[in-house]
Tab-separated table of C-alpha atoms in Angstrom:
chain	number	residue	atom	x	y	z
A	246	MET	CA	226.065	120.885	25.659
A	247	LYS	CA	225.282	124.406	24.422
A	248	TYR	CA	222.883	123.484	21.620
A	249	TYR	CA	220.725	120.464	20.890
A	250	ASN	CA	220.615	121.191	17.140
A	251	GLU	CA	223.363	123.720	16.435
A	252	LYS	CA	222.769	123.807	12.666
A	253	ILE	CA	219.170	124.974	13.086
A	254	GLU	CA	219.623	127.065	16.221
A	255	THR	CA	222.445	129.152	14.693
A	256	MET	CA	221.224	129.177	11.082
A	257	SER	CA	221.619	132.435	9.129
A	258	ARG	CA	218.500	134.482	8.470
A	259	ASP	CA	218.698	133.812	4.714
A	260	GLU	CA	218.957	130.058	5.293
A	261	MET	CA	216.062	130.117	7.768
A	262	THR	CA	213.899	132.138	5.386
A	263	ALA	CA	214.572	129.645	2.584
A	264	LEU	CA	213.653	126.712	4.849
A	265	GLN	CA	210.498	128.444	6.090
A	266	SER	CA	209.456	129.335	2.551
A	267	ALA	CA	209.772	125.772	1.298
A	268	ARG	CA	207.856	124.427	4.285
A	269	LEU	CA	205.112	127.075	4.032
A	270	VAL	CA	204.442	126.258	0.370
A	271	ASP	CA	204.165	122.579	1.293
A	272	VAL	CA	201.989	123.027	4.389
A	273	VAL	CA	199.549	125.367	2.611
A	274	ARG	CA	199.095	122.792	-0.144
A	275	ARG	CA	198.591	119.942	2.322
A	276	THR	CA	196.179	121.913	4.483
A	277	TYR	CA	194.167	123.081	1.467
A	278	GLU	CA	193.884	119.517	0.162
A	279	GLY	CA	193.262	117.799	3.479
A	280	ALA	CA	191.234	120.222	5.635
A	281	PRO	CA	187.934	121.303	4.022
A	282	TYR	CA	187.336	124.108	6.547
A	283	PHE	CA	190.568	125.835	5.498
A	284	ARG	CA	190.002	125.181	1.811
A	285	ALA	CA	186.671	126.996	2.176
A	286	LYS	CA	188.457	129.951	3.831
A	287	MET	CA	190.932	130.232	0.959
A	288	ASP	CA	188.297	129.744	-1.708
A	289	ALA	CA	186.198	132.514	-0.134
A	290	ILE	CA	188.961	135.059	-0.821
A	291	GLY	CA	189.961	133.611	-4.186
A	292	LEU	CA	193.334	132.318	-2.956
A	293	LYS	CA	194.913	129.122	-4.283
A	294	PRO	CA	197.911	127.209	-2.877
A	295	GLU	CA	200.001	128.086	-5.938
A	296	ASP	CA	199.610	131.785	-5.043
A	297	ILE	CA	201.896	131.208	-2.044
A	298	LYS	CA	205.485	131.294	-3.321
A	299	GLY	CA	207.303	131.771	-0.028
A	300	ILE	CA	207.191	133.094	3.511
A	301	GLU	CA	206.842	136.661	2.196
A	302	ASP	CA	203.305	135.721	1.056
A	303	ILE	CA	202.080	134.599	4.466
A	304	ALA	CA	199.997	137.752	5.051
A	305	LYS	CA	197.826	136.765	2.074
A	306	LEU	CA	196.542	133.751	3.981
A	307	PRO	CA	193.424	133.848	6.183
A	308	PHE	CA	193.626	133.457	9.960
A	309	THR	CA	192.548	130.369	11.883
A	310	THR	CA	190.864	130.773	15.280
A	311	LYS	CA	189.844	128.595	18.179
A	312	ALA	CA	186.262	129.033	16.969
A	313	ASP	CA	187.248	127.186	13.772
A	314	LEU	CA	188.568	124.286	15.812
A	315	ARG	CA	185.462	124.096	17.972
A	316	ALA	CA	183.150	124.378	14.970
A	317	ASN	CA	184.869	121.348	13.439
A	318	TYR	CA	184.963	119.275	16.650
A	319	PRO	CA	186.281	116.688	17.069
A	320	PHE	CA	188.396	115.772	14.013
A	321	GLY	CA	187.256	118.174	11.295
A	322	CYS	CA	190.501	120.194	11.323
A	323	PHE	CA	192.711	117.176	10.722
A	324	ALA	CA	194.483	117.188	7.355
A	325	LEU	CA	194.883	113.409	7.326
A	326	PRO	CA	192.479	110.485	7.789
A	327	ILE	CA	192.041	109.362	11.400
A	328	SER	CA	193.829	106.106	10.507
A	329	GLU	CA	197.070	108.100	10.080
A	330	ILE	CA	196.785	109.886	13.436
A	331	ALA	CA	198.923	108.435	16.242
A	332	ARG	CA	197.676	110.501	19.183
A	333	VAL	CA	195.124	113.134	20.133
A	334	HIS	CA	195.385	115.862	22.754
A	335	ALA	CA	192.763	118.399	23.774
A	336	SER	CA	192.737	121.728	25.536
A	337	SER	CA	191.290	122.078	29.020
A	338	GLY	CA	189.039	125.013	28.224
A	339	THR	CA	186.292	125.898	30.708
A	340	THR	CA	183.701	127.005	28.149
A	341	GLY	CA	182.524	125.572	24.867
A	342	LYS	CA	183.815	122.400	23.270
A	343	LEU	CA	187.343	121.136	23.727
A	344	THR	CA	189.850	121.980	21.037
A	345	VAL	CA	191.156	118.653	19.810
A	346	VAL	CA	194.504	118.217	18.074
A	347	GLY	CA	195.836	115.226	16.168
A	348	LEU	CA	199.478	114.217	15.810
A	349	THR	CA	201.270	111.717	13.612
A	350	ASN	CA	204.339	109.860	14.808
A	351	ARG	CA	206.525	112.395	13.003
A	352	ASP	CA	204.669	115.245	14.700
A	353	ILE	CA	205.395	113.667	18.081
A	354	ASP	CA	209.061	113.263	17.193
A	355	ASP	CA	209.301	116.910	16.043
A	356	TRP	CA	207.651	118.002	19.297
A	357	ALA	CA	210.132	115.929	21.314
A	358	GLU	CA	213.015	117.615	19.467
A	359	CYS	CA	211.639	121.063	20.305
A	360	ALA	CA	211.275	120.133	23.973
A	361	ALA	CA	214.794	118.676	24.008
A	362	ARG	CA	216.155	121.925	22.525
A	363	ALA	CA	214.286	123.821	25.245
A	364	LEU	CA	215.808	121.704	28.019
A	365	VAL	CA	219.294	122.293	26.632
A	366	MET	CA	218.609	126.052	26.670
A	367	ALA	CA	218.029	125.654	30.408
A	368	GLY	CA	221.375	123.922	30.753
A	369	CYS	CA	220.042	120.365	30.994
A	370	GLY	CA	221.865	117.309	29.693
A	371	LYS	CA	222.143	113.552	30.084
A	372	GLU	CA	223.399	113.882	33.656
A	373	ASP	CA	220.237	115.655	34.818
A	374	ILE	CA	217.197	114.243	36.616
A	375	VAL	CA	214.089	116.008	35.290
A	376	HIS	CA	211.057	115.945	37.598
A	377	VAL	CA	207.964	116.521	35.436
A	378	SER	CA	205.074	117.900	37.492
A	379	TYR	CA	202.956	119.061	34.585
A	380	GLY	CA	199.727	117.121	34.231
A	381	TYR	CA	199.722	114.053	32.002
A	382	GLY	CA	196.800	113.102	29.785
A	383	LEU	CA	194.944	115.247	27.273
A	384	PHE	CA	196.871	118.280	28.548
A	385	THR	CA	200.114	118.523	26.555
A	386	GLY	CA	202.400	119.694	29.372
A	387	GLY	CA	203.437	116.415	30.973
A	388	LEU	CA	204.027	114.290	27.887
A	389	GLY	CA	205.739	117.151	26.056
A	390	LEU	CA	208.509	117.607	28.638
A	391	HIS	CA	208.583	113.850	29.244
A	392	TYR	CA	209.358	113.056	25.593
A	393	GLY	CA	211.829	115.945	25.374
A	394	SER	CA	213.702	114.771	28.456
A	395	GLU	CA	213.851	111.210	27.176
A	396	LYS	CA	215.056	112.368	23.743
A	397	LEU	CA	217.801	114.398	25.429
A	398	GLY	CA	218.797	111.369	27.477
A	399	SER	CA	218.060	112.850	30.899
A	400	VAL	CA	216.584	110.754	33.693
A	401	THR	CA	212.851	111.453	33.550
A	402	VAL	CA	210.568	111.322	36.592
A	403	PRO	CA	206.928	111.292	35.347
A	404	ALA	CA	205.435	112.625	38.576
A	405	SER	CA	202.474	114.462	37.001
A	406	ALA	CA	200.575	116.909	39.235
A	407	GLY	CA	199.015	116.363	42.644
A	408	ASN	CA	199.990	115.104	46.099
A	409	THR	CA	202.457	117.907	46.730
A	410	MET	CA	204.184	116.396	49.749
A	411	ARG	CA	204.864	113.203	47.816
A	412	GLN	CA	206.287	115.319	45.009
A	413	ILE	CA	208.592	117.081	47.448
A	414	THR	CA	209.762	113.754	48.854
A	415	LEU	CA	210.543	112.465	45.357
A	416	ILE	CA	212.372	115.654	44.397
A	417	LYS	CA	214.530	115.387	47.527
A	418	ASP	CA	215.108	111.635	47.591
A	419	PHE	CA	215.721	111.191	43.857
A	420	GLY	CA	217.971	114.249	43.721
A	421	ALA	CA	216.073	116.005	40.934
A	422	THR	CA	218.111	118.769	39.317
A	423	ALA	CA	215.355	120.186	37.088
A	424	LEU	CA	211.693	120.829	37.882
A	425	ALA	CA	209.085	121.233	35.134
A	426	CYS	CA	205.612	122.508	36.084
A	427	THR	CA	203.388	125.581	36.012
A	428	PRO	CA	204.797	128.605	37.856
A	429	SER	CA	201.845	128.626	40.248
A	430	TYR	CA	202.524	124.998	41.172
A	431	ALA	CA	206.210	125.793	41.614
A	432	MET	CA	205.105	128.302	44.251
A	433	VAL	CA	202.978	125.611	45.906
A	434	ILE	CA	205.970	123.242	45.977
A	435	GLY	CA	208.223	125.978	47.371
A	436	GLU	CA	205.734	126.795	50.113
A	437	GLY	CA	205.317	123.093	50.854
A	438	ILE	CA	209.064	122.706	51.336
A	439	GLU	CA	209.061	125.625	53.776
A	440	LYS	CA	206.062	124.283	55.705
A	441	ALA	CA	207.662	120.850	55.971
A	442	GLY	CA	210.678	122.439	57.605
A	443	TYR	CA	213.151	121.335	54.934
A	444	ASP	CA	216.228	123.384	54.088
A	445	ILE	CA	216.178	124.042	50.347
A	446	LYS	CA	219.979	123.751	50.354
A	447	ASP	CA	219.531	120.028	51.005
A	448	PHE	CA	217.885	119.689	47.582
A	449	LYS	CA	219.814	119.358	44.312
A	450	LEU	CA	217.402	121.440	42.220
A	451	ARG	CA	219.272	123.710	39.833
A	452	VAL	CA	216.798	124.866	37.186
A	453	GLY	CA	213.044	125.174	36.694
A	454	ILE	CA	211.153	124.993	33.389
A	455	PHE	CA	207.865	126.797	33.931
A	456	GLY	CA	205.013	127.676	31.591
A	457	ALA	CA	201.347	127.146	30.623
A	458	GLU	CA	200.213	130.379	32.309
A	459	PRO	CA	201.369	134.018	32.377
A	460	TRP	CA	203.656	134.947	35.257
A	461	SER	CA	205.390	138.151	36.255
A	462	GLU	CA	209.086	138.912	36.731
A	463	ASN	CA	208.413	139.341	40.444
A	464	MET	CA	206.886	135.873	40.658
A	465	LYS	CA	209.919	134.487	38.809
A	466	LYS	CA	212.260	136.011	41.389
A	467	GLU	CA	210.180	134.653	44.264
A	468	ILE	CA	210.195	131.122	42.794
A	469	GLU	CA	213.958	131.328	42.330
A	470	ARG	CA	214.338	132.386	45.960
A	471	LYS	CA	212.071	129.694	47.361
A	472	LEU	CA	213.556	126.844	45.323
A	473	ASN	CA	217.149	128.135	45.023
A	474	ILE	CA	217.101	127.701	41.239
A	475	THR	CA	217.309	129.585	37.971
A	476	ALA	CA	213.819	129.751	36.451
A	477	TYR	CA	213.279	129.471	32.704
A	478	ASP	CA	210.139	130.310	30.776
A	479	ILE	CA	208.819	127.718	28.319
A	480	TYR	CA	205.930	128.397	25.957
A	481	GLY	CA	203.554	126.171	24.071
A	482	LEU	CA	199.890	125.698	23.354
A	483	SER	CA	198.149	122.472	22.487
A	484	GLU	CA	196.794	123.709	19.158
A	485	ILE	CA	200.275	124.459	17.800
A	486	SER	CA	202.344	122.115	19.947
A	487	GLY	CA	202.784	121.520	23.624
A	488	PRO	CA	205.723	122.974	25.576
A	489	GLY	CA	208.714	123.679	23.377
A	490	VAL	CA	207.328	126.182	20.878
A	491	SER	CA	209.732	128.656	22.492
A	492	MET	CA	212.073	128.798	25.477
A	493	SER	CA	214.206	131.320	27.320
A	494	CYS	CA	217.995	130.912	27.403
A	495	PRO	CA	220.526	131.815	30.127
A	496	TYR	CA	220.555	135.447	28.954
A	497	GLN	CA	216.824	135.745	29.778
A	498	CYS	CA	216.118	138.271	27.033
A	499	GLY	CA	213.047	136.677	25.522
A	500	LEU	CA	212.082	133.161	24.434
A	501	HIS	CA	213.699	131.612	21.369
A	502	VAL	CA	211.032	130.341	18.955
A	503	MET	CA	211.686	127.015	17.194
A	504	GLU	CA	210.938	128.841	13.977
A	505	ASP	CA	211.866	126.015	11.635
A	506	PHE	CA	208.673	124.374	12.941
A	507	PHE	CA	206.550	127.357	14.021
A	508	TYR	CA	206.514	130.661	12.122
A	509	PRO	CA	205.556	133.546	14.440
A	510	GLU	CA	203.912	136.863	13.625
A	511	ILE	CA	202.748	139.728	15.796
A	512	VAL	CA	199.597	141.503	14.610
A	513	ASP	CA	197.582	144.401	15.919
A	514	PRO	CA	194.673	142.674	17.745
A	515	VAL	CA	192.187	145.202	16.324
A	516	THR	CA	193.350	145.732	12.731
A	517	LEU	CA	195.037	142.299	12.432
A	518	GLN	CA	197.844	143.966	10.488
A	519	PRO	CA	201.461	142.905	11.141
A	520	VAL	CA	203.480	145.172	13.435
A	521	PRO	CA	207.268	145.767	13.485
A	522	ASP	CA	209.784	144.090	15.781
A	523	GLY	CA	209.534	145.237	19.377
A	524	VAL	CA	205.894	146.325	19.103
A	525	THR	CA	203.458	144.476	21.359
A	526	GLY	CA	200.472	142.749	19.815
A	527	GLU	CA	198.769	139.389	19.375
A	528	LEU	CA	200.937	136.358	18.705
A	529	VAL	CA	200.053	134.348	15.589
A	530	PHE	CA	201.630	131.015	14.615
A	531	THR	CA	201.785	128.931	11.457
A	532	THR	CA	202.912	125.326	11.828
A	533	LEU	CA	205.461	124.631	9.102
A	534	ASN	CA	206.005	120.891	9.426
A	535	LYS	CA	202.949	119.379	11.123
A	536	GLN	CA	201.161	116.569	9.351
A	537	GLY	CA	198.164	115.640	11.488
A	538	MET	CA	196.628	119.058	12.090
A	539	PRO	CA	198.607	121.880	10.495
A	540	LEU	CA	197.330	125.344	11.356
A	541	ILE	CA	197.758	128.443	9.211
A	542	ARG	CA	198.066	131.831	10.934
A	543	TYR	CA	196.494	130.635	14.178
A	544	ARG	CA	195.498	133.493	16.473
A	545	THR	CA	196.787	132.487	19.897
A	546	ARG	CA	195.263	135.515	21.741
A	547	ASP	CA	198.547	135.727	23.654
A	548	ILE	CA	200.166	139.142	23.952
A	549	SER	CA	203.838	139.319	23.010
A	550	ALA	CA	206.434	140.964	20.731
A	551	LEU	CA	209.260	139.683	18.508
A	552	TRP	CA	212.951	140.467	18.041
A	553	HIS	CA	215.066	139.086	15.187
A	554	ASP	CA	218.540	140.223	16.309
A	555	LYS	CA	221.108	137.598	17.319
A	556	CYS	CA	221.137	136.651	21.000
A	557	GLU	CA	224.263	136.663	23.149
A	558	CYS	CA	223.823	132.903	23.587
A	559	GLY	CA	224.702	132.514	19.899
A	560	ARG	CA	221.232	131.488	18.740
A	561	THR	CA	219.791	133.257	15.716
A	562	LEU	CA	216.267	131.963	16.355
A	563	VAL	CA	213.751	134.811	16.629
A	564	ARG	CA	212.903	135.751	20.225
A	565	MET	CA	209.450	136.466	21.609
A	566	LYS	CA	208.656	138.545	24.656
A	567	ARG	CA	207.335	136.633	27.641
A	568	VAL	CA	203.545	136.499	27.320
A	569	SER	CA	202.083	139.261	29.499
A	570	GLY	CA	198.443	138.243	29.194
A	571	ARG	CA	195.800	137.298	26.679
A	572	THR	CA	193.511	139.404	24.598
A	573	ASP	CA	190.620	137.249	25.771
A	574	ASP	CA	191.395	137.242	29.518
A	575	MET	CA	192.053	140.938	29.611
A	576	LEU	CA	189.612	142.546	32.012
A	577	ILE	CA	188.074	145.897	31.163
A	578	ILE	CA	187.082	147.521	34.439
A	579	ARG	CA	185.316	150.858	34.049
A	580	GLY	CA	187.159	151.467	30.790
A	581	VAL	CA	190.583	150.434	32.098
A	582	ASN	CA	192.416	147.378	30.751
A	583	VAL	CA	193.585	145.104	33.583
A	584	PHE	CA	195.645	141.914	33.338
A	585	PRO	CA	196.034	139.383	36.161
A	586	SER	CA	199.813	139.642	35.743
A	587	GLN	CA	199.639	143.306	36.834
A	588	ILE	CA	197.849	142.317	40.037
A	589	GLU	CA	200.336	139.513	40.640
A	590	SER	CA	203.228	141.951	40.248
A	591	VAL	CA	201.828	144.202	42.993
A	592	LEU	CA	201.355	141.290	45.385
A	593	MET	CA	204.845	139.924	44.764
A	594	ASN	CA	206.281	143.278	45.795
A	595	ILE	CA	204.769	142.830	49.262
A	596	ASN	CA	205.196	139.079	49.608
A	597	GLU	CA	206.509	139.456	53.140
A	598	ILE	CA	202.937	139.931	54.322
A	599	VAL	CA	200.802	138.142	51.726
A	600	GLY	CA	200.955	134.672	50.232
A	601	SER	CA	201.175	133.793	46.546
A	602	HIS	CA	197.508	132.895	46.147
A	603	TYR	CA	194.824	135.338	45.064
A	604	GLN	CA	191.558	135.415	43.159
A	605	ILE	CA	189.914	138.202	41.166
A	606	ILE	CA	186.119	138.497	41.300
A	607	VAL	CA	184.523	140.858	38.801
A	608	ASP	CA	180.856	141.790	39.008
A	609	ARG	CA	178.457	144.502	37.908
A	610	VAL	CA	176.309	146.443	40.359
A	611	GLY	CA	173.755	148.452	38.440
A	612	ASN	CA	175.768	149.759	35.509
A	613	LEU	CA	179.066	149.890	37.389
A	614	ASP	CA	181.778	147.233	37.169
A	615	THR	CA	183.270	146.156	40.472
A	616	MET	CA	186.471	144.239	41.150
A	617	GLU	CA	187.302	142.370	44.336
A	618	ILE	CA	190.725	140.827	44.871
A	619	GLN	CA	190.862	138.136	47.528
A	620	VAL	CA	194.403	137.778	48.876
A	621	GLU	CA	195.790	135.221	51.302
A	622	LEU	CA	197.856	136.582	54.156
A	623	ALA	CA	201.221	134.966	54.754
A	624	PRO	CA	201.100	132.714	57.847
A	625	HIS	CA	203.530	134.862	59.842
A	626	ALA	CA	201.556	138.022	59.026
A	627	PHE	CA	198.179	136.622	60.026
A	628	SER	CA	196.864	138.496	63.055
A	629	ASP	CA	193.663	138.840	64.993
A	630	GLU	CA	194.486	142.496	65.529
A	631	VAL	CA	191.941	144.366	63.379
A	632	LYS	CA	194.215	147.399	63.042
A	633	ASP	CA	197.068	145.264	61.649
A	634	VAL	CA	194.862	143.612	59.031
A	635	GLU	CA	193.324	146.940	58.073
A	636	ALA	CA	196.766	148.501	57.580
A	637	ILE	CA	197.780	145.658	55.253
A	638	ARG	CA	194.520	145.926	53.334
A	639	LYS	CA	194.928	149.677	52.843
A	640	ARG	CA	198.499	149.244	51.633
A	641	ILE	CA	197.462	146.692	49.007
A	642	GLU	CA	194.501	148.849	47.959
A	643	HIS	CA	196.801	151.867	47.548
A	644	ASP	CA	199.403	149.909	45.534
A	645	MET	CA	196.735	148.367	43.295
A	646	MET	CA	195.249	151.767	42.495
A	647	GLY	CA	198.668	153.117	41.599
A	648	ASN	CA	199.551	150.144	39.392
A	649	LEU	CA	196.198	149.432	37.747
A	650	GLY	CA	194.705	152.892	37.502
A	651	VAL	CA	191.393	151.570	38.802
A	652	GLY	CA	190.156	150.881	42.324
A	653	ALA	CA	189.624	147.385	43.672
A	654	LYS	CA	188.103	146.055	46.870
A	655	ILE	CA	190.772	144.102	48.736
A	656	THR	CA	189.602	141.209	50.886
A	657	LEU	CA	192.246	139.558	53.048
A	658	VAL	CA	191.669	135.895	53.809
A	659	SER	CA	193.437	133.454	56.089
A	660	PRO	CA	196.381	131.362	54.858
A	661	ASP	CA	195.492	128.310	52.714
A	662	SER	CA	191.825	129.327	52.420
A	663	LEU	CA	191.849	129.793	48.637
A	664	PRO	CA	191.831	126.641	46.509
A	665	LEU	CA	195.310	125.473	45.491
A	666	SER	CA	196.056	124.616	41.894
A	667	GLU	CA	198.166	121.738	40.684
A	668	GLY	CA	197.719	122.722	37.057
A	669	LYS	CA	196.666	125.967	35.457
A	670	THR	CA	195.358	128.351	38.066
A	671	VAL	CA	191.889	129.870	37.678
A	672	ARG	CA	192.531	133.435	38.780
A	673	ILE	CA	189.396	135.184	37.515
A	674	ILE	CA	185.713	134.750	38.331
A	675	ASP	CA	183.807	137.130	36.061
A	676	LYS	CA	180.208	137.184	37.239
A	677	ARG	CA	179.266	139.681	34.534
A	678	LYS	CA	179.136	136.759	32.090
A	679	ILE	CA	176.802	134.630	34.221
């Protein structure tokens, strides 16, 4: 199976624009009528639903932010009465109130279709066994891939996260061919297989569907090596939809956006003006078909770019660049912008001597920002010889300075001493905010 929905996935640009325009007009009307917070935003700029004639008018509409969702906690952003909502999910944010989303039964079915399309892009079909190690519950990861796998007709293993050795046993014994989890947990599983003394060639894993956190090309290659798979990047966010908003295909030249459901824009994060194809900026989404909690021009804070040219896989769906970081987790260290993905890229280049786990600690001493990067040594590189450890530390320090353009204190720690993550990994501790 090459496509899950060939008509949509290979639709001409004119046909897609017509579909998006009709859906935008409808969703703006429904959101204006059903969500008072957004009606107030439109009224404040003198904009009425009838002013939106098609997708070309989208820039006239005001943005929606996470602050809007938190200000209207828990159900104030819903466009329908709670009696018409079938399910709620919520983000796992570490500060402020949760961002709650509401879905109707049709919303859930649309989401399942998007996830099924994504699985087909990774080469999955009815003959596959999909091991879902994303967390289940309020987090959208587990149920999103679960419903998509079931809709596709694959065998679905709802493993959730946790108990890594049990996961490995299930993957091996059940003969899973596809693994769905965060990239950081994929690394944990790969390392667990190595520690257990298994030969990865005895597993049937073929593909991995990884998302929910930024990851570098170097990390992708390392996961592919450890698990003997082809790794695919899936994107989603609970506010818009869980996994399945976009997905990479075998040509690995960006992630195809399910743009009949989610209209993407890239804007300059400072001016908020749209930027041309290929230019990096902040990713903004408008949900075109959601009933329970439609969102208009939602600022994701994710950094990406768009391309509208046809892909070699045959899909005409717009492609987005793999997310390289977020505008709100970008660190500014002594005037230099630093993203965790840059640090990860450096470490993956020297993975023969360091493990995959690290933590960034930012502080301020006097008026000067400081950055410490704690890095686990690989078990075979761990040594009591001070000179050996110092040589490794100096190498990492040198490579970080060259890649980041700002100095960092490198602290090497023993293997398995940093906390493991079975969901999204907390990479940054910023003490300047405490």
